[in-house]
Short mmCIF file of N, CA, C and O in Angstrom, two decimals:
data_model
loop_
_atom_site.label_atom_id
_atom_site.label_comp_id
_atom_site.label_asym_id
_atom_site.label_seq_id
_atom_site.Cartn_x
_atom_site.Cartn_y
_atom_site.Cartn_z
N UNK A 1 25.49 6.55 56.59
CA UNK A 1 25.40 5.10 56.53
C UNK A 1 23.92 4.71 56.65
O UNK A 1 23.12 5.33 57.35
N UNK A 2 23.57 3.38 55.75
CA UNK A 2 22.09 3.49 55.58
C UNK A 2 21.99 2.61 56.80
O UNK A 2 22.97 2.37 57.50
N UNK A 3 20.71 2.11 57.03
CA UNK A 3 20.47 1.12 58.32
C UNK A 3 20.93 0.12 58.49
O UNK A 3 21.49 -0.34 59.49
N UNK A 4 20.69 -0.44 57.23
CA UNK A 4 21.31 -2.05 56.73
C UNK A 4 22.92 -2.11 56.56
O UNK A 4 23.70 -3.06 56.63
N UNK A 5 23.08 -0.78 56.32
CA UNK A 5 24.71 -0.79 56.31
C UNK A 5 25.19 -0.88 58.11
O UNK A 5 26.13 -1.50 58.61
N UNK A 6 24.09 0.02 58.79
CA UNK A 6 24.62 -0.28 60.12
C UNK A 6 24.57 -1.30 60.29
O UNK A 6 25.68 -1.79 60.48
N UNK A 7 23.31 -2.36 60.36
CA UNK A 7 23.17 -3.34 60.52
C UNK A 7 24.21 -4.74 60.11
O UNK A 7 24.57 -5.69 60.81
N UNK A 8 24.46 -4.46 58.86
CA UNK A 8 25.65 -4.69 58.48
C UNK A 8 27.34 -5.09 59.36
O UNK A 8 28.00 -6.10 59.61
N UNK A 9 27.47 -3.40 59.62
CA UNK A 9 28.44 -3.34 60.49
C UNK A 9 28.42 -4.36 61.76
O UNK A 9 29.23 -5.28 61.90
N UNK A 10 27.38 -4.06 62.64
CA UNK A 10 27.19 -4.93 63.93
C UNK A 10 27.22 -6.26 63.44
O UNK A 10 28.25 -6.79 63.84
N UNK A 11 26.54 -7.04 62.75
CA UNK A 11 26.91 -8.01 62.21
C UNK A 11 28.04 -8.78 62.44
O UNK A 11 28.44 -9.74 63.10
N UNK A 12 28.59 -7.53 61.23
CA UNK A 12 30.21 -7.91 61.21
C UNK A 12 31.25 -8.21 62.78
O UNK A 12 32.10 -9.07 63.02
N UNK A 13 30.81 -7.32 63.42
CA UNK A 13 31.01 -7.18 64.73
C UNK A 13 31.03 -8.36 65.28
O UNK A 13 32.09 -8.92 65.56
N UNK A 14 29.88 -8.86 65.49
CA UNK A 14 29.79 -9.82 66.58
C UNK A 14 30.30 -11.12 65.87
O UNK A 14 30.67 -12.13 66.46
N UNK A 15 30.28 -10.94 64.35
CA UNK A 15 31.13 -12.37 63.90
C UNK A 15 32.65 -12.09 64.00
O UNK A 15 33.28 -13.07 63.60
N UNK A 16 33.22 -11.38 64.28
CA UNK A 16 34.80 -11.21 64.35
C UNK A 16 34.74 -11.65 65.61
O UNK A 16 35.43 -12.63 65.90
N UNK A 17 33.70 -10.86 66.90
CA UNK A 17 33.99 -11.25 68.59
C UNK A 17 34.00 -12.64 68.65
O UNK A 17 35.08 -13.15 68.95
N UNK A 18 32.82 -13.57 68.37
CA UNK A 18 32.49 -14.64 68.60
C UNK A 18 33.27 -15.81 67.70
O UNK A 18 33.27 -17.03 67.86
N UNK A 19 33.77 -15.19 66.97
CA UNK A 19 35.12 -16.05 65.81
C UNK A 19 36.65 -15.87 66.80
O UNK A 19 37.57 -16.62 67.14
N UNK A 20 36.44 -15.06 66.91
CA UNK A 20 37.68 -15.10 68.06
C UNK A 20 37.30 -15.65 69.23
O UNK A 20 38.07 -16.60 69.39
N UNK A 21 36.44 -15.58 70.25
CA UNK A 21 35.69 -16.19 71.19
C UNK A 21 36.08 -17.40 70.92
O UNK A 21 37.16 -17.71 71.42
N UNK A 22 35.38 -18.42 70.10
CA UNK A 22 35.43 -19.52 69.33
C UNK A 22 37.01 -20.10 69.61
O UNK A 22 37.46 -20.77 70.54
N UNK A 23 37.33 -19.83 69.00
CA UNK A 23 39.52 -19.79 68.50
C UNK A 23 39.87 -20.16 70.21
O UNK A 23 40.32 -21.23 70.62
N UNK A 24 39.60 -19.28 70.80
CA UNK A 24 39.79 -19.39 72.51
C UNK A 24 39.45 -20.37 73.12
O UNK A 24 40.36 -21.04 73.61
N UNK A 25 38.24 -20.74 73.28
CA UNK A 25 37.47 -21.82 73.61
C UNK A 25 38.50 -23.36 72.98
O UNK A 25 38.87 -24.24 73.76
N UNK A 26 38.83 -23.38 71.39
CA UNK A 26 39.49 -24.46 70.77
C UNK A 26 40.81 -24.50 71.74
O UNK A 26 41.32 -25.53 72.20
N UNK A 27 41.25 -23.10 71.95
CA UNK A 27 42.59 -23.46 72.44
C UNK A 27 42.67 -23.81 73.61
O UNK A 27 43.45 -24.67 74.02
N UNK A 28 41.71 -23.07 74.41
CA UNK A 28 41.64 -23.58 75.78
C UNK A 28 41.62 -25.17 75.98
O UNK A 28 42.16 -25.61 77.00
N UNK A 29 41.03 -26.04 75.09
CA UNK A 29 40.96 -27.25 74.80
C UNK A 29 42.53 -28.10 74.75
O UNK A 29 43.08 -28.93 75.48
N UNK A 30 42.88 -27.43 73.49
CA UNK A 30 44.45 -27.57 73.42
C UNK A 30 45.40 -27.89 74.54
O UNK A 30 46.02 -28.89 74.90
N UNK A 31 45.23 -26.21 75.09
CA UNK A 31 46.36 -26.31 76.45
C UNK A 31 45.75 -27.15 77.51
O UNK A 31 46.56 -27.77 78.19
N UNK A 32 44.74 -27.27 77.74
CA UNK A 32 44.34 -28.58 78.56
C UNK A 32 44.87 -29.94 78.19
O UNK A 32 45.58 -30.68 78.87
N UNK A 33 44.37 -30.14 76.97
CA UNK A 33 45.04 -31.38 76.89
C UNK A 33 46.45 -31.68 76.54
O UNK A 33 47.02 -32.65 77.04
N UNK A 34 47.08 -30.84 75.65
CA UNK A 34 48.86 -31.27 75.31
C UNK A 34 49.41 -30.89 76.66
O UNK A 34 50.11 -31.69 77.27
N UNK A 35 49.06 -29.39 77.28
CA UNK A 35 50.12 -28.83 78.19
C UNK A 35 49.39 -29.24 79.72
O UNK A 35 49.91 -29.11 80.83
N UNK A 36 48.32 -29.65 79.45
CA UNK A 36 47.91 -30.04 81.21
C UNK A 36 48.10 -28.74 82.06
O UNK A 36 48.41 -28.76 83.26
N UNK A 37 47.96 -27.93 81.54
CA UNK A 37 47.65 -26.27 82.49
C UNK A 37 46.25 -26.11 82.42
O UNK A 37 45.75 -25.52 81.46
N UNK A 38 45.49 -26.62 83.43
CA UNK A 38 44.29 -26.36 83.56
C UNK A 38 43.37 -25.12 83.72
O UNK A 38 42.44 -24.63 83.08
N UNK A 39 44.27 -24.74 85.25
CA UNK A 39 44.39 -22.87 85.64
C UNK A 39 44.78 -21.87 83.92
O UNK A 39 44.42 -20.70 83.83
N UNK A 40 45.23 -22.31 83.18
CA UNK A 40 45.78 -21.67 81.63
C UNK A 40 44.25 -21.84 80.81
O UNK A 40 43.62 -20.94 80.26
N UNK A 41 43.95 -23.00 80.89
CA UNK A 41 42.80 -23.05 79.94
C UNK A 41 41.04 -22.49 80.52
O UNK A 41 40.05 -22.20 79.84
N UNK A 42 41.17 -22.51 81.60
CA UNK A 42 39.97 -22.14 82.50
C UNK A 42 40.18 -20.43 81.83
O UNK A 42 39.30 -19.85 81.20
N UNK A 43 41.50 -19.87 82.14
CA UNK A 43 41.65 -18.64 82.09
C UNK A 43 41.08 -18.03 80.40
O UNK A 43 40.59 -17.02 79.91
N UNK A 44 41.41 -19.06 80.10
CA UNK A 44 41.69 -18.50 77.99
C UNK A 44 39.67 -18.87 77.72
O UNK A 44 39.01 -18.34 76.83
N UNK A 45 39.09 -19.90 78.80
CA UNK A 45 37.54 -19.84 78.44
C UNK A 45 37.48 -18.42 78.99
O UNK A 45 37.74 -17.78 77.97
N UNK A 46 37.30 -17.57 79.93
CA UNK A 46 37.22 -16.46 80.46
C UNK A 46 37.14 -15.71 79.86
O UNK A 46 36.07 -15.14 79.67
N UNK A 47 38.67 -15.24 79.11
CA UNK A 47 38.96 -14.26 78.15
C UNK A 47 37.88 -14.49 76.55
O UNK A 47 37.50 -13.53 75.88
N UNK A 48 37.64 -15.51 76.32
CA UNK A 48 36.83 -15.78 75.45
C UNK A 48 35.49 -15.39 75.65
O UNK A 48 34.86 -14.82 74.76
N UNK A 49 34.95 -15.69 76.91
CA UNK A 49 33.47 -15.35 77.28
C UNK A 49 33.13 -13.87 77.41
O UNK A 49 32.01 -13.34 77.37
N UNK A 50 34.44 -13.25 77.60
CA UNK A 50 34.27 -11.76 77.39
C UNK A 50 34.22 -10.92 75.75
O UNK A 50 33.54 -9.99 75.33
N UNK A 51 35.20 -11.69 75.16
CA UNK A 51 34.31 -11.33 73.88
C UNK A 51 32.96 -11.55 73.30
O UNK A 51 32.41 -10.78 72.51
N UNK A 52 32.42 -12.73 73.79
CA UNK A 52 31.27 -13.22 73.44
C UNK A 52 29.97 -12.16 74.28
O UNK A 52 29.00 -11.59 73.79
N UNK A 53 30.28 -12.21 75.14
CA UNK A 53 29.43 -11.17 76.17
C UNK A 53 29.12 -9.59 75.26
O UNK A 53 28.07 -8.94 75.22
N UNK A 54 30.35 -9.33 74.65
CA UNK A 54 30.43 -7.82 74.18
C UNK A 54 29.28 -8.56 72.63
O UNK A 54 28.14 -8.15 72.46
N UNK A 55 29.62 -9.13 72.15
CA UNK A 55 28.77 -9.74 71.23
C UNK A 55 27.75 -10.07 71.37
O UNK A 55 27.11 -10.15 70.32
N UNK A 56 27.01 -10.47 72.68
CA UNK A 56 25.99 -10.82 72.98
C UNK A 56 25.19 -8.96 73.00
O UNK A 56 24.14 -8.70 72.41
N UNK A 57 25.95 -7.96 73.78
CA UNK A 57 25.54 -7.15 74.10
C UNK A 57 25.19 -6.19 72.24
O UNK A 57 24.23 -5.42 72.22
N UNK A 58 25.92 -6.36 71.10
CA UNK A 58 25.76 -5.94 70.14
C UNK A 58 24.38 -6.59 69.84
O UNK A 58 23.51 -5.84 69.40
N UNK A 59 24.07 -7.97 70.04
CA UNK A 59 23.12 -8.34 69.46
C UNK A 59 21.75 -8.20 69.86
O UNK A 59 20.71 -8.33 69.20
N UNK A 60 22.03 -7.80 71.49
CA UNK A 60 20.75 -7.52 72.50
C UNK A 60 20.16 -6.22 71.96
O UNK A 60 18.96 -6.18 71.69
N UNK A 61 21.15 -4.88 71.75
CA UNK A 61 20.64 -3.73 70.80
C UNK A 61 20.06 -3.94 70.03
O UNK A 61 19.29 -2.98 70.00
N UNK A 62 19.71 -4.84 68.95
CA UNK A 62 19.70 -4.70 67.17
C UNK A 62 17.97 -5.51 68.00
O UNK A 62 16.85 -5.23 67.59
N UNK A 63 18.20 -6.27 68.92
CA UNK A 63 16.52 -7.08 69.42
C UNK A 63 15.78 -6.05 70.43
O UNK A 63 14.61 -6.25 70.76
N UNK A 64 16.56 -4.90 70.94
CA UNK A 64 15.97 -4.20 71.66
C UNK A 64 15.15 -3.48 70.73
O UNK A 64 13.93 -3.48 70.88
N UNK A 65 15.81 -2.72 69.58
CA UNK A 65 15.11 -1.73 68.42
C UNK A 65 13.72 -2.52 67.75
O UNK A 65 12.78 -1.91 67.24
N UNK A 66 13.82 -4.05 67.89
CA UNK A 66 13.01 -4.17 66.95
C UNK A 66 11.79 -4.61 68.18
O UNK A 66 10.64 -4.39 67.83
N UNK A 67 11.99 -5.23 69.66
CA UNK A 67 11.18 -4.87 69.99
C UNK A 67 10.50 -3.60 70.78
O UNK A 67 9.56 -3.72 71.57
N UNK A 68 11.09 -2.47 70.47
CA UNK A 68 10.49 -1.25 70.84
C UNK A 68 9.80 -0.75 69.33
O UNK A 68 9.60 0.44 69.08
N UNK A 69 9.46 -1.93 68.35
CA UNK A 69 8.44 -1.90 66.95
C UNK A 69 9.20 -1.06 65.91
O UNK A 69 8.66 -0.63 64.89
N UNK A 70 10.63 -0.82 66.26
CA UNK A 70 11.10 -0.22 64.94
C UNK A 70 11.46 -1.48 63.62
O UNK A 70 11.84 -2.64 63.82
N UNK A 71 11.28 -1.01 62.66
CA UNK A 71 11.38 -1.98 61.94
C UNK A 71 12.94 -1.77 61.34
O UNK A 71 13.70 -0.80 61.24
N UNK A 72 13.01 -3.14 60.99
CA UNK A 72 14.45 -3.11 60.60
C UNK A 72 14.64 -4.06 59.44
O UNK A 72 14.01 -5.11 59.29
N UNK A 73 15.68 -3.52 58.55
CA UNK A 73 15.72 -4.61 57.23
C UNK A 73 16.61 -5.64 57.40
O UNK A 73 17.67 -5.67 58.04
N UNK A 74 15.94 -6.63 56.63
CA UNK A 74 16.34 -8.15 56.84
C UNK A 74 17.96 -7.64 56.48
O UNK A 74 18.40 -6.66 55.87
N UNK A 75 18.55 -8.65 57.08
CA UNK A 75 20.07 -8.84 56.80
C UNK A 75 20.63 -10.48 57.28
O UNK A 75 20.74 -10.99 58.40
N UNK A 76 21.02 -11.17 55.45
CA UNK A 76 21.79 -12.18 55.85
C UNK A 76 22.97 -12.61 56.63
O UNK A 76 23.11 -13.71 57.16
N UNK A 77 23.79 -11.63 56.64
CA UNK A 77 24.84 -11.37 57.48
C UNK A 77 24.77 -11.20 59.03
O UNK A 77 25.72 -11.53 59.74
N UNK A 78 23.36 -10.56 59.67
CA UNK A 78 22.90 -10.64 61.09
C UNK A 78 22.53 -12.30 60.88
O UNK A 78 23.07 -13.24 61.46
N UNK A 79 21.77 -12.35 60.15
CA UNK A 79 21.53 -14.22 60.64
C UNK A 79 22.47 -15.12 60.51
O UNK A 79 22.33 -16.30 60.83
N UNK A 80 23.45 -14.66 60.06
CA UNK A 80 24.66 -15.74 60.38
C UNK A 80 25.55 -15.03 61.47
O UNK A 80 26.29 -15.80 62.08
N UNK A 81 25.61 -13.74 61.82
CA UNK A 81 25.92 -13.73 62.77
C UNK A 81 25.46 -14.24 64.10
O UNK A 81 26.23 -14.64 64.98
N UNK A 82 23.69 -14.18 64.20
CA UNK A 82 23.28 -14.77 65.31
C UNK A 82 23.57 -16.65 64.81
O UNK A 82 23.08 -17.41 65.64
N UNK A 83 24.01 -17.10 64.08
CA UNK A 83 24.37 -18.87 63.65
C UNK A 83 25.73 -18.89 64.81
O UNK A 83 26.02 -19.60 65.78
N UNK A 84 26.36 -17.70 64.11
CA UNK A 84 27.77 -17.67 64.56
C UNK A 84 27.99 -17.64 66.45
O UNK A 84 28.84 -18.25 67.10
N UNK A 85 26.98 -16.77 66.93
CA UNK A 85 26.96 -16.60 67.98
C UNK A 85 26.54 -17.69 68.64
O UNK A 85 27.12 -18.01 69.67
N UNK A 86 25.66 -18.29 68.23
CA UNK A 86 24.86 -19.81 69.19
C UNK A 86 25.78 -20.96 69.16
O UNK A 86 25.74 -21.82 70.05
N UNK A 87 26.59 -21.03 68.20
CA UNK A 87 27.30 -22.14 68.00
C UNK A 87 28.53 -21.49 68.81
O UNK A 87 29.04 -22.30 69.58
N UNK A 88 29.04 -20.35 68.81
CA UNK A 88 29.98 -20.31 69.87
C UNK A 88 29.56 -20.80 71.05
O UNK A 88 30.22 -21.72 71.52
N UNK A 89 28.33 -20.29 71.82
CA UNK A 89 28.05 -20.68 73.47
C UNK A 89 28.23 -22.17 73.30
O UNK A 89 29.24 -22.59 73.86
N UNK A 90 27.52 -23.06 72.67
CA UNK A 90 27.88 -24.51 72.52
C UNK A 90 29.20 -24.82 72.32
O UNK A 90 29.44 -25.82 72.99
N UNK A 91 30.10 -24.48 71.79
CA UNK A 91 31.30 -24.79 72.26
C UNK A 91 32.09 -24.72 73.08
O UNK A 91 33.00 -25.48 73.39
N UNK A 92 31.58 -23.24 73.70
CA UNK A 92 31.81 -22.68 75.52
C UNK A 92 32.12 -23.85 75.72
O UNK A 92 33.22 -24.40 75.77
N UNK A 93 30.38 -24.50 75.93
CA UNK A 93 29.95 -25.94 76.90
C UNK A 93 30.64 -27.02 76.79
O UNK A 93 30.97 -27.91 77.58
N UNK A 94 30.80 -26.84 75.75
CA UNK A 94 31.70 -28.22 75.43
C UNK A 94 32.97 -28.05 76.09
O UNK A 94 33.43 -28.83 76.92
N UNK A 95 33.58 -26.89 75.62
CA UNK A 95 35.04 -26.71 76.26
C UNK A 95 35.01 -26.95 77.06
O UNK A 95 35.70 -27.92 77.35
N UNK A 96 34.35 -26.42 77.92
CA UNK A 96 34.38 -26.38 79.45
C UNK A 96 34.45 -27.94 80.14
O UNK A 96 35.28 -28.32 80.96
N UNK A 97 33.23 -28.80 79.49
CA UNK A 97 32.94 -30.13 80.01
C UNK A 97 34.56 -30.86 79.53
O UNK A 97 35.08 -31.80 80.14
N UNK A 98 35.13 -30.18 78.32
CA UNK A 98 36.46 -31.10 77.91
C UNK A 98 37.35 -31.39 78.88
O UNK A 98 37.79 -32.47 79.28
N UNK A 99 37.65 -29.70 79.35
CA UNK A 99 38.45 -29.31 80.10
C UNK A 99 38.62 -30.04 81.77
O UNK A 99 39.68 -30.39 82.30
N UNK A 100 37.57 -30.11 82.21
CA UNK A 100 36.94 -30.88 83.31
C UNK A 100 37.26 -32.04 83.22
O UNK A 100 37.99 -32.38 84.15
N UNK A 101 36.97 -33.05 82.30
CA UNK A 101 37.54 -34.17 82.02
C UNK A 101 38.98 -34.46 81.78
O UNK A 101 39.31 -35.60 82.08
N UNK A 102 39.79 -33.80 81.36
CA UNK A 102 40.77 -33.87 81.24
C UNK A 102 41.86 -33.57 82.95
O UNK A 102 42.78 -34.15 83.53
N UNK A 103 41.30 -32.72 83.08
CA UNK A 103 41.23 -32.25 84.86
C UNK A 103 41.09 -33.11 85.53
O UNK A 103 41.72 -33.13 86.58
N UNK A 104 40.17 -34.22 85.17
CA UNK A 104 39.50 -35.39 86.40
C UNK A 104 40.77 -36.23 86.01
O UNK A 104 41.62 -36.51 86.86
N UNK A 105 40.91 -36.66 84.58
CA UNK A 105 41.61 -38.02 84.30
C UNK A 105 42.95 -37.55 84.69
O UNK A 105 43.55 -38.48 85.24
N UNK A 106 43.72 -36.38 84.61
CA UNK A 106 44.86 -36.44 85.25
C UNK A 106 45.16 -35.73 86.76
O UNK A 106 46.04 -34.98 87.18
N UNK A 107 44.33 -36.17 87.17
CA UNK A 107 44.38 -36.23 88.97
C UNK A 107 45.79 -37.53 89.68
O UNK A 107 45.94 -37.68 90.90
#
């Protein structure tokens, strides 16, 4: 496998983790608000942040290589994976702040 094909691969990687991550985060939203299981949706951000973490950790490798000066070939697919990845943590945040609110208003 050539580099870019690895590169490639990880890519791919962290956009499947953080696409699923993502999905979690939406739902956690969901069951907060239709089902009012708060303890349910806190749990499903969790399970989400752990995919994202393993994704974070794919992407920390591919920045470790390049700053220990190895060079590495461009790949469109890593830059939308790192798109893919930033816009997940922002939705974390959001979830989270949803979730909270929804938590406060039905006290």
């Amino acid at each position: 496998m050539t580099e870019l094909e690895q590169m490639q691969t990880v890519a791919f990687q962290i956009i499947a983790e953080v696409g699923t991550a993502k999905s979690m985060y939406m739902e956690a939203i969901r069951i907060a608000k239709e089902e009012k299981d708060f303890e349910a949706a806190k749990k499903m951000i969790i399970e989400g942040q752990e995919l994202a973490t393993s994704a974070h950790t794919h992407h920390f490798e591919i920045v470790q290589k390049e700053a220990a000066g190895e060079s590495l070939p461009f790949s469109i697919m890593l830059m939308h994976a790192e798109d893919q990845l930033l816009t997940t943590e922002v939705v974390k945040l959001l979830a989270e702040e949803v979730i909270c609110l929804h938590e406060e208003l039905n006290k």
